[in-house]
PDB file of C-alpha atoms in Angstrom:
ATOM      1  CA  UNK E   1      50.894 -98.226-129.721  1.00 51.00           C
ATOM      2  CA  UNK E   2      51.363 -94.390-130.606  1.00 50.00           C
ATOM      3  CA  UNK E   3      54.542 -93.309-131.491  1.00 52.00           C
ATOM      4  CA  UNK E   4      56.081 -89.700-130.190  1.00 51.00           C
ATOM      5  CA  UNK E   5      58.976 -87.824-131.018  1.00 52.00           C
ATOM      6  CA  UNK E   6      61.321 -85.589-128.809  1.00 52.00           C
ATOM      7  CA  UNK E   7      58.909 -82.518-129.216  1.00 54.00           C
ATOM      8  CA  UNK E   8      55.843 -84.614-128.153  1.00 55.00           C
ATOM      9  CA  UNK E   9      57.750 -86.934-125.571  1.00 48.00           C
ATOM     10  CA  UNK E  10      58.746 -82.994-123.695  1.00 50.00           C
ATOM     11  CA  UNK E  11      55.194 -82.067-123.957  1.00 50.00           C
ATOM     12  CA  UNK E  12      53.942 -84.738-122.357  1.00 47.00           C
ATOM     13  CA  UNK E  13      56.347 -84.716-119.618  1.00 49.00           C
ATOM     14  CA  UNK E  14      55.312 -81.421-118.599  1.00 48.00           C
ATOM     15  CA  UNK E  15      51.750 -81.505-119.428  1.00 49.00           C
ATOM     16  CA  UNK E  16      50.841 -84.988-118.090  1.00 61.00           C
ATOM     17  CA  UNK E  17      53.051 -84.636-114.882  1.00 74.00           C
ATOM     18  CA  UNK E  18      50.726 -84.883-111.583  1.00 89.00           C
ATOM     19  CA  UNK E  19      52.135 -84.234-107.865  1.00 89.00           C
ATOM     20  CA  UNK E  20      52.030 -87.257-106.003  1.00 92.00           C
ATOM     21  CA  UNK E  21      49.927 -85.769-103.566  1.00 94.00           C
ATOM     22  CA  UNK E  22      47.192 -85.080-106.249  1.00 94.00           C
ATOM     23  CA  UNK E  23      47.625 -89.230-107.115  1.00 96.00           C
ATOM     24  CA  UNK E  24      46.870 -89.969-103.554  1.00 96.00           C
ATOM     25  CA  UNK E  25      43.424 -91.617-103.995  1.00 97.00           C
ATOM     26  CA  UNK E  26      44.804 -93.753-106.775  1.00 98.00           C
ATOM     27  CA  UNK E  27      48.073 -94.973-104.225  1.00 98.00           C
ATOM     28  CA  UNK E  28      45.152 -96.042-101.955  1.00 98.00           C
ATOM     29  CA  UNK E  29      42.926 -97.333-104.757  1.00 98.00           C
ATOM     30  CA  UNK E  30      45.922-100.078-105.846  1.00 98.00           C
ATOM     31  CA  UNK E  31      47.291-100.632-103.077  1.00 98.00           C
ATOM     32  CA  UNK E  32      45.707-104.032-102.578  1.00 98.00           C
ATOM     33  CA  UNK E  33      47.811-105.115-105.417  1.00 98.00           C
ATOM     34  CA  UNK E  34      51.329-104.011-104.551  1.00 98.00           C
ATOM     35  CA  UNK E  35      52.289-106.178-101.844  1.00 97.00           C
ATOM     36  CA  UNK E  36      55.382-106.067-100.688  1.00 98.00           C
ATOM     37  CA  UNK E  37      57.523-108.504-102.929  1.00 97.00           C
ATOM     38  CA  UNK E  38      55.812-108.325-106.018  1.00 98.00           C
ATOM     39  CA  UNK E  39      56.886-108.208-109.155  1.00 98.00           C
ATOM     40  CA  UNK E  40      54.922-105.214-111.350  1.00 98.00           C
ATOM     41  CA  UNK E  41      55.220-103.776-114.614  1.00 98.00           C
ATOM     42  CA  UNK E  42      54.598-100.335-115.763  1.00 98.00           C
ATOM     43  CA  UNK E  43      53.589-101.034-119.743  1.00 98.00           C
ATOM     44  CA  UNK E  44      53.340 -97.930-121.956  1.00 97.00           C
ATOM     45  CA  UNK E  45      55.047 -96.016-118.704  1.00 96.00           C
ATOM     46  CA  UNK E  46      55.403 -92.851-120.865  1.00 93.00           C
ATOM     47  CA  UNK E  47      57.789 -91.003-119.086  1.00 92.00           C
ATOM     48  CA  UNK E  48      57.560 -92.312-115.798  1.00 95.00           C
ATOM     49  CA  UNK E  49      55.207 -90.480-114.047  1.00 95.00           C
ATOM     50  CA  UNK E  50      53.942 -93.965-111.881  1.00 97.00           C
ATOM     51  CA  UNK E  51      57.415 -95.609-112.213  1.00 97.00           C
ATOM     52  CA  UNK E  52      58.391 -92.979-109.935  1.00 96.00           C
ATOM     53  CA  UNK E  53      55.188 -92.754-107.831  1.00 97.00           C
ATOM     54  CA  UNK E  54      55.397 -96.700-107.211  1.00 98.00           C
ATOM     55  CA  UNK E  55      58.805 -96.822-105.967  1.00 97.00           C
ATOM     56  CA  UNK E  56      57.996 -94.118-103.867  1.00 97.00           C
ATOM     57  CA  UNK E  57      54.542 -95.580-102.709  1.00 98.00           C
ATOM     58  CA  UNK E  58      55.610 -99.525-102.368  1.00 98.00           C
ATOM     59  CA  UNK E  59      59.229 -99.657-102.282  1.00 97.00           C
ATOM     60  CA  UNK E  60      58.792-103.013-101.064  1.00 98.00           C
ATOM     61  CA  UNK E  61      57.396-103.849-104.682  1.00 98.00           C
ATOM     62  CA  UNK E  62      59.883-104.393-107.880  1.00 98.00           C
ATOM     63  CA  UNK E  63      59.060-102.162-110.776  1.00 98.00           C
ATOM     64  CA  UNK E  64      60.156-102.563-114.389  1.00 98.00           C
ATOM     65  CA  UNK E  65      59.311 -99.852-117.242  1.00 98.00           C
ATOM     66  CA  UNK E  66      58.245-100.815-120.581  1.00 98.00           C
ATOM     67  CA  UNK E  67      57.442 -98.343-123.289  1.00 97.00           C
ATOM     68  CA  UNK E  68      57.762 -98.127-127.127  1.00 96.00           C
ATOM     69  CA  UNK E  69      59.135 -94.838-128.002  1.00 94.00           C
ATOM     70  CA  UNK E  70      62.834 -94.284-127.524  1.00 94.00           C
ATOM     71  CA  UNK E  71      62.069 -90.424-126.843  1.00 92.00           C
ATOM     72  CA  UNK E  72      59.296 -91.287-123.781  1.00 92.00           C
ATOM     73  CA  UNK E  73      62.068 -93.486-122.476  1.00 95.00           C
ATOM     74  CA  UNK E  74      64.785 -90.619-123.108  1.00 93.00           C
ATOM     75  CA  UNK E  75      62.508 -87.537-121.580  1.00 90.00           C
ATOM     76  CA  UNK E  76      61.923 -89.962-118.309  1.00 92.00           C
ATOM     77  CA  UNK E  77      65.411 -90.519-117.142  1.00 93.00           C
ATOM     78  CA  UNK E  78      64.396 -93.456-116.024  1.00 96.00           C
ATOM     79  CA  UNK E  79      65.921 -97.203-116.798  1.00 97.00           C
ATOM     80  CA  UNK E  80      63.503 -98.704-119.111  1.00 98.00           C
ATOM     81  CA  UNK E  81      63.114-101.482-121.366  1.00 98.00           C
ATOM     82  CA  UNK E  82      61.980-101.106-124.973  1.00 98.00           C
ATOM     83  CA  UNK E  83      58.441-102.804-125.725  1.00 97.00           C
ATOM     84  CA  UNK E  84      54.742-102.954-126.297  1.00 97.00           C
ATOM     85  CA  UNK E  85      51.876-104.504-125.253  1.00 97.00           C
ATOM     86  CA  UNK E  86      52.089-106.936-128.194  1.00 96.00           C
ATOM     87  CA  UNK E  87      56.170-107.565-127.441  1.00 97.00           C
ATOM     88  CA  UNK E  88      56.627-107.701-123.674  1.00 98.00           C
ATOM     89  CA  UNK E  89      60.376-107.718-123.317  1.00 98.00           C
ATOM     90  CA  UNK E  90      60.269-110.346-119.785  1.00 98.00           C
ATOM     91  CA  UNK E  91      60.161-114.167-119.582  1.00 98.00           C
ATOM     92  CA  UNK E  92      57.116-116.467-119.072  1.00 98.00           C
ATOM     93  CA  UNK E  93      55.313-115.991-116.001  1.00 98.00           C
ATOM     94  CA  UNK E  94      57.788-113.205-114.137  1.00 98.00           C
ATOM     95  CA  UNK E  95      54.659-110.581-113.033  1.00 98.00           C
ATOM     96  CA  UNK E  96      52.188-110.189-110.475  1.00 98.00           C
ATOM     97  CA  UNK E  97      51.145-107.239-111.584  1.00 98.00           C
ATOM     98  CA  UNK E  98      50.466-105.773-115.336  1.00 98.00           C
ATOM     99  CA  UNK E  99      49.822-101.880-114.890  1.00 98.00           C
ATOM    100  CA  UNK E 100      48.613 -99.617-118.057  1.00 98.00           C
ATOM    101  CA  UNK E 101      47.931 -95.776-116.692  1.00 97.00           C
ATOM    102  CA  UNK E 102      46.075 -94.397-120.252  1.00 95.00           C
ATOM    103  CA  UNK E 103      47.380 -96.569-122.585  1.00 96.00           C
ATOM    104  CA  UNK E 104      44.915 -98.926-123.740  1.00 97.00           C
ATOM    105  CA  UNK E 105      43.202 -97.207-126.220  1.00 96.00           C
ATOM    106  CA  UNK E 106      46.474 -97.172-127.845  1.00 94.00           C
ATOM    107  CA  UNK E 107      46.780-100.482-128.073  1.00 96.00           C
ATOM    108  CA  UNK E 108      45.489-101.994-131.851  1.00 93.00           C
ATOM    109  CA  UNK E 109      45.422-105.785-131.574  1.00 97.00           C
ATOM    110  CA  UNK E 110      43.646-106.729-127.985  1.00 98.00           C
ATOM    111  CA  UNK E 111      44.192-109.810-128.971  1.00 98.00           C
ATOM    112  CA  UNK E 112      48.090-110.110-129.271  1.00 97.00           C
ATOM    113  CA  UNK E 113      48.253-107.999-126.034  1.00 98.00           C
ATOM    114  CA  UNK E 114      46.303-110.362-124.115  1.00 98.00           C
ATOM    115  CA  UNK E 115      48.360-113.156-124.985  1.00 98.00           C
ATOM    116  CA  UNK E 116      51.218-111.594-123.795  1.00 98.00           C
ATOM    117  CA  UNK E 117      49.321-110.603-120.622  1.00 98.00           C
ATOM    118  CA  UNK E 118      48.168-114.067-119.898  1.00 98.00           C
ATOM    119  CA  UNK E 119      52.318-115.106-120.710  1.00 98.00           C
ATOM    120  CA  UNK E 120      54.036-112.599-118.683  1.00 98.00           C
ATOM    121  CA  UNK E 121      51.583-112.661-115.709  1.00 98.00           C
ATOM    122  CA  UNK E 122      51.947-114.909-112.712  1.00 97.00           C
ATOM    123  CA  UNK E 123      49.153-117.539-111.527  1.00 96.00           C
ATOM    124  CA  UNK E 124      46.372-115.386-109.861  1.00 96.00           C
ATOM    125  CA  UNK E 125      48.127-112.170-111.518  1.00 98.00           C
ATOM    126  CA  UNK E 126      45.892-108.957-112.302  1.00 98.00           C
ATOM    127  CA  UNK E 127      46.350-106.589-115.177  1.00 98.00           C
ATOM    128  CA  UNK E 128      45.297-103.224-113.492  1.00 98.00           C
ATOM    129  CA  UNK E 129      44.241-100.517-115.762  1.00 98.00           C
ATOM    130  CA  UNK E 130      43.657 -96.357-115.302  1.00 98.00           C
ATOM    131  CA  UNK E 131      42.057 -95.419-117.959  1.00 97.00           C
ATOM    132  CA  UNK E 132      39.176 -92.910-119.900  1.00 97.00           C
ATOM    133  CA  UNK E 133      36.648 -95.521-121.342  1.00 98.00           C
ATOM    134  CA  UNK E 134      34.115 -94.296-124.128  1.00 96.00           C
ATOM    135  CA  UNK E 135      31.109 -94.641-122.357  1.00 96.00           C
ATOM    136  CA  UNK E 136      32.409 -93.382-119.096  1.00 96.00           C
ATOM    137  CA  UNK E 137      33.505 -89.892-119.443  1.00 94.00           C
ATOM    138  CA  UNK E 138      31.571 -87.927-117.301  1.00 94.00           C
ATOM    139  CA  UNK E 139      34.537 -87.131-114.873  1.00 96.00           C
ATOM    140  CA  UNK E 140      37.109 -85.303-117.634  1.00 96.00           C
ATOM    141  CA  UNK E 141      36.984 -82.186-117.026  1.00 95.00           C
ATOM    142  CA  UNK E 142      38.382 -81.255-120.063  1.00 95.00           C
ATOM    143  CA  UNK E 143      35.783 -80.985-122.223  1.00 96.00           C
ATOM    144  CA  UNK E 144      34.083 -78.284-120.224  1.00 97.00           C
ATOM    145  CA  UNK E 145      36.362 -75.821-121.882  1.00 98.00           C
ATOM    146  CA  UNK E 146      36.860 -78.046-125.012  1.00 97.00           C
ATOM    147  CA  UNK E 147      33.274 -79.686-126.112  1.00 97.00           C
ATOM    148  CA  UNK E 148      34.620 -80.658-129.703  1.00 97.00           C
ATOM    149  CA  UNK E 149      37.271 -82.494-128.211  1.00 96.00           C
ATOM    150  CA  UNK E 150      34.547 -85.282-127.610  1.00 95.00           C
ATOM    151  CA  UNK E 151      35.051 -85.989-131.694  1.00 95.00           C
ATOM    152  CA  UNK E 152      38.215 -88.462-130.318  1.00 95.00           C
ATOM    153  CA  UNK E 153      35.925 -91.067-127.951  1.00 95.00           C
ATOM    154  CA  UNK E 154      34.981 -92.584-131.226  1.00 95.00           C
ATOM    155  CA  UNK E 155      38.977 -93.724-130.523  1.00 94.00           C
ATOM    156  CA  UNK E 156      38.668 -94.823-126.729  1.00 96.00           C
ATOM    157  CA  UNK E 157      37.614 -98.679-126.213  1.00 97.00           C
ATOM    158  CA  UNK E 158      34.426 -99.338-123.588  1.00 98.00           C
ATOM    159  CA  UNK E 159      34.850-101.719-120.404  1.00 98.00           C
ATOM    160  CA  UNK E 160      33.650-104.433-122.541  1.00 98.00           C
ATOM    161  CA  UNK E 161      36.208-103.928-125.397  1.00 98.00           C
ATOM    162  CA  UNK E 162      38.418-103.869-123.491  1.00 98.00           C
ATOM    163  CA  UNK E 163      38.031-107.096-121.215  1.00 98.00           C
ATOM    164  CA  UNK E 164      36.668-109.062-124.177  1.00 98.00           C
ATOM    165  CA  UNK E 165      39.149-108.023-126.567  1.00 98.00           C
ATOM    166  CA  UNK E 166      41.960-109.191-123.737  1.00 98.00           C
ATOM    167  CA  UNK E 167      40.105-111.932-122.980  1.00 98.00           C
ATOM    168  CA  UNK E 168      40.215-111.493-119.200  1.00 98.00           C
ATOM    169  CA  UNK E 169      37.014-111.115-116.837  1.00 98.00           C
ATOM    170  CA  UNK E 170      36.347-107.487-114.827  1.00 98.00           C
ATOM    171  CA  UNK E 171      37.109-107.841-111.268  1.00 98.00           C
ATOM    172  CA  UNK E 172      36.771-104.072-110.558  1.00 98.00           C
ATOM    173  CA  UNK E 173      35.432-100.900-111.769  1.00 98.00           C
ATOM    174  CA  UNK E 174      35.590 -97.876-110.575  1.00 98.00           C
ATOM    175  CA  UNK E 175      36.184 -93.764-110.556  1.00 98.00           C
ATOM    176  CA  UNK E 176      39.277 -92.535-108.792  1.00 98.00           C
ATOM    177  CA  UNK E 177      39.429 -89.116-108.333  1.00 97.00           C
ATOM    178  CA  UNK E 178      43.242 -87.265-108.545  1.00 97.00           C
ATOM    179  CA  UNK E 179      44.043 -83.713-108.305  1.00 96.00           C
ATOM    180  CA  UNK E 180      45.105 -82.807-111.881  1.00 93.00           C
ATOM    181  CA  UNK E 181      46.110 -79.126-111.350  1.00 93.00           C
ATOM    182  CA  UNK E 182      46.013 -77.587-108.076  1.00 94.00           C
ATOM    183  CA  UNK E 183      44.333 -74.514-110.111  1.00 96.00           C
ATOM    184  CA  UNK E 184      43.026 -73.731-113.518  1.00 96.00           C
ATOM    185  CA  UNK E 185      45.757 -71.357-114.110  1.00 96.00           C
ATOM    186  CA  UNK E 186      47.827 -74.459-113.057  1.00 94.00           C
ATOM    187  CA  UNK E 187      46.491 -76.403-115.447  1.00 93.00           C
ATOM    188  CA  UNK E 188      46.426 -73.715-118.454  1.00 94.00           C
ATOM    189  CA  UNK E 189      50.467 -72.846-117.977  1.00 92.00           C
ATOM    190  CA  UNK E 190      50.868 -76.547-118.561  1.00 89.00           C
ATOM    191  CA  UNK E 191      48.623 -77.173-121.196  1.00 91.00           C
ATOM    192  CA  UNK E 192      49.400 -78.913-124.696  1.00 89.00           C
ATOM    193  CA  UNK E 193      47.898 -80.019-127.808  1.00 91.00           C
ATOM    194  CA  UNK E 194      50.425 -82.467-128.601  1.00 86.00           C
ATOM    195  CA  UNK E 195      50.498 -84.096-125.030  1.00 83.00           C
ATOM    196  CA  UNK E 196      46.752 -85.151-125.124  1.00 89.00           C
ATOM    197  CA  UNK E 197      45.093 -87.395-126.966  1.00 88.00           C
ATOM    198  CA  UNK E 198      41.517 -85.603-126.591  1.00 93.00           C
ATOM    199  CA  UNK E 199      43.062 -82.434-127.803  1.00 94.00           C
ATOM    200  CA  UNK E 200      45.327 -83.542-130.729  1.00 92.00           C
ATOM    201  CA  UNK E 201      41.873 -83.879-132.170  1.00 92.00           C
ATOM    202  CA  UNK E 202      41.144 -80.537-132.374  1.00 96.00           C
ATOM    203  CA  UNK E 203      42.046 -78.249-135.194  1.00 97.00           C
ATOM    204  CA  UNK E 204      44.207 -75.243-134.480  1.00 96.00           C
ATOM    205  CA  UNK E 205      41.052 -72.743-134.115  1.00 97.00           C
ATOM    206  CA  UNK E 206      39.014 -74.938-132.524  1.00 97.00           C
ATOM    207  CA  UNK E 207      41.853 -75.393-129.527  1.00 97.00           C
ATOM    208  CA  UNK E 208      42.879 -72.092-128.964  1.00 97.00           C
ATOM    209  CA  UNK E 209      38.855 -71.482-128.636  1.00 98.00           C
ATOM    210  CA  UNK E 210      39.298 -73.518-125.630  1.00 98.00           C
ATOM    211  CA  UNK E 211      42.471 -72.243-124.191  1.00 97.00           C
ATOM    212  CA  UNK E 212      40.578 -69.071-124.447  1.00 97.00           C
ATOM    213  CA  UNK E 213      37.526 -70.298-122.154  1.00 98.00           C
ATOM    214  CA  UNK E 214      39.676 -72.176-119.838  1.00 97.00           C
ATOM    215  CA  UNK E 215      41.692 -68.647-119.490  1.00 97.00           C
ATOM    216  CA  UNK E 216      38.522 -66.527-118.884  1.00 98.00           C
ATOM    217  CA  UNK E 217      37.503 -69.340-116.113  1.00 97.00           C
ATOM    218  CA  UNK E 218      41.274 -69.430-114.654  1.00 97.00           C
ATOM    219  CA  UNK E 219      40.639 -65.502-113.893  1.00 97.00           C
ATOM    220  CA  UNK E 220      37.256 -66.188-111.858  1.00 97.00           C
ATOM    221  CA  UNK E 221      37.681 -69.404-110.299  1.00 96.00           C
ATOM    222  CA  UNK E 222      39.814 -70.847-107.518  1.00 93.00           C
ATOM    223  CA  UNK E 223      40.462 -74.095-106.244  1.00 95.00           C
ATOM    224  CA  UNK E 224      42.118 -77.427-107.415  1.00 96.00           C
ATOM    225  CA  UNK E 225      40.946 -79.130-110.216  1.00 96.00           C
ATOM    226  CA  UNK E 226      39.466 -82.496-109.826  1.00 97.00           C
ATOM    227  CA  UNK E 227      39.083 -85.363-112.636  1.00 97.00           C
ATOM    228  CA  UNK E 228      37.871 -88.629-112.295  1.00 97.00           C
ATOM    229  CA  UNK E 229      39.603 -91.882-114.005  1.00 97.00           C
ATOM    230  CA  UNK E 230      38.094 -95.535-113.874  1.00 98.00           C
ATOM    231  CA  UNK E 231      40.375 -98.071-112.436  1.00 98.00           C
ATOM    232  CA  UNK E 232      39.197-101.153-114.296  1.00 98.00           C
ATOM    233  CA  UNK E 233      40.753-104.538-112.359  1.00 98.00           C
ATOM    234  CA  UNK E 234      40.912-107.668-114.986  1.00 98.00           C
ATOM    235  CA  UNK E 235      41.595-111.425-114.177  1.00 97.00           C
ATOM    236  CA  UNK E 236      42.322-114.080-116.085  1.00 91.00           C
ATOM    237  CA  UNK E 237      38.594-116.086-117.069  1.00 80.00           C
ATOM    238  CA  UNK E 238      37.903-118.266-114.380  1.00 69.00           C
ATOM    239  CA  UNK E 239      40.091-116.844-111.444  1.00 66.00           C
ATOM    240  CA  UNK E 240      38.858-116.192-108.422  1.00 54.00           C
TER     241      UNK E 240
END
């Protein structure tokens, strides 16, 4: 997985951050999974942004943080353990639940990290994914204001990499809205190179080009702004 320092790990807290009422659809979109008693973990939880949201949304659910970089674990002030998606740090068969929120195009070996799904999960167990897929980017809205940014897709897995890379079978797939910004001025004060993989892509000209255009559009338009991520469900092959 990618590796961030203290500059980039307080970046992305403040540029990734999302109210919890802007996440709504996506509470409603897992909720079928987060039963009360189940056991769930947050892999690649950055810094914590649906750590927190879960234990506010299913507090009847146990929640453990995994994530790589000491500084992410540092800048969430959260307990977390230290492990990847090729190293999950929890015995044999302890989850219910695997959730990555923009993570798996991080992840370099599919293969070792679906071993370690299929070890760590439960019988019947899902690994739940929100994600931007390659072929399915129609809903960033991003790359209005930033067209070059499309340059780092070539870095995003599709559905199919994905699942067949894991070796697990696609038992959902789908857009969920969320309220990134509740503005476009919102979401300019807030934005950063560094926190984004889209945008670390960009040279220094070509992003302040689009910090430019999303400024000019801040000053004429109103209104929250809307993105769409897939939620992409996978089972283990053969489960019903």
């Amino acid at each position: 997985m990618t590796r961030y320092d203290v500059r980039e790990a307080t970046s992305y807290r403040v540029a990734r951050e999302i109210s919890l009422e802007g996440l709504s659809s996506w509470r409603d979109a897992v909720a079928p999974y987060f039963a009360p008693g189940r056991a769930v973990v947050d892999l690649g939880a950055g810094t914590g942004l649906f750590t927190r949201a879960f234990g506010t949304w299913f507090p009847e659910v146990s929640v453990v943080a995994v994530e790589p970089a000491a500084d992410m674990r540092a800048a969430s002030g959260l307990p977390m353990l230290a492990g990847d998606a090729a190293a999950i740090p929890l015995p044999d068969g302890s989850a219910d639940v695997v959730w990555l929120s923009t993570v798996i195009h991080h992840v370099r070996d599919l293969g070792a990290a679906g071993a370690e799904l299929r070890r760590v999960l439960r019988p019947g167990g899902v690994v739940v994914l929100r994600s931007l897929f390659r072929e399915r980017h129609g809903g960033i809205g991003l790359f209005r204001f930033f067209p070059e940014a499309a340059r780092a897709l070539s870095g995003f897995p599709t559905v199919e990499e994905v699942a067949s890379g894991l070796g697990f079978a696609v038992a959902r797939l789908e857009a969920v809205p969320q309220v990134t910004a509740s503005s476009l001025a919102d979401k300019a004060s807030t934005l950063r190179q560094e926190a984004d993989t889209l945008l670390r892509a960009l040279s220094a000209e070509e992003f302040e080009a689009g910090r430019e255009r999303l400024l000019r559009a801040a000053a004429q338009e109103s209104g929250p702004v809307v993105d769409h991520l897939d939620l992409l469900v996978l089972r283990t092959v053969g489960a019903v």
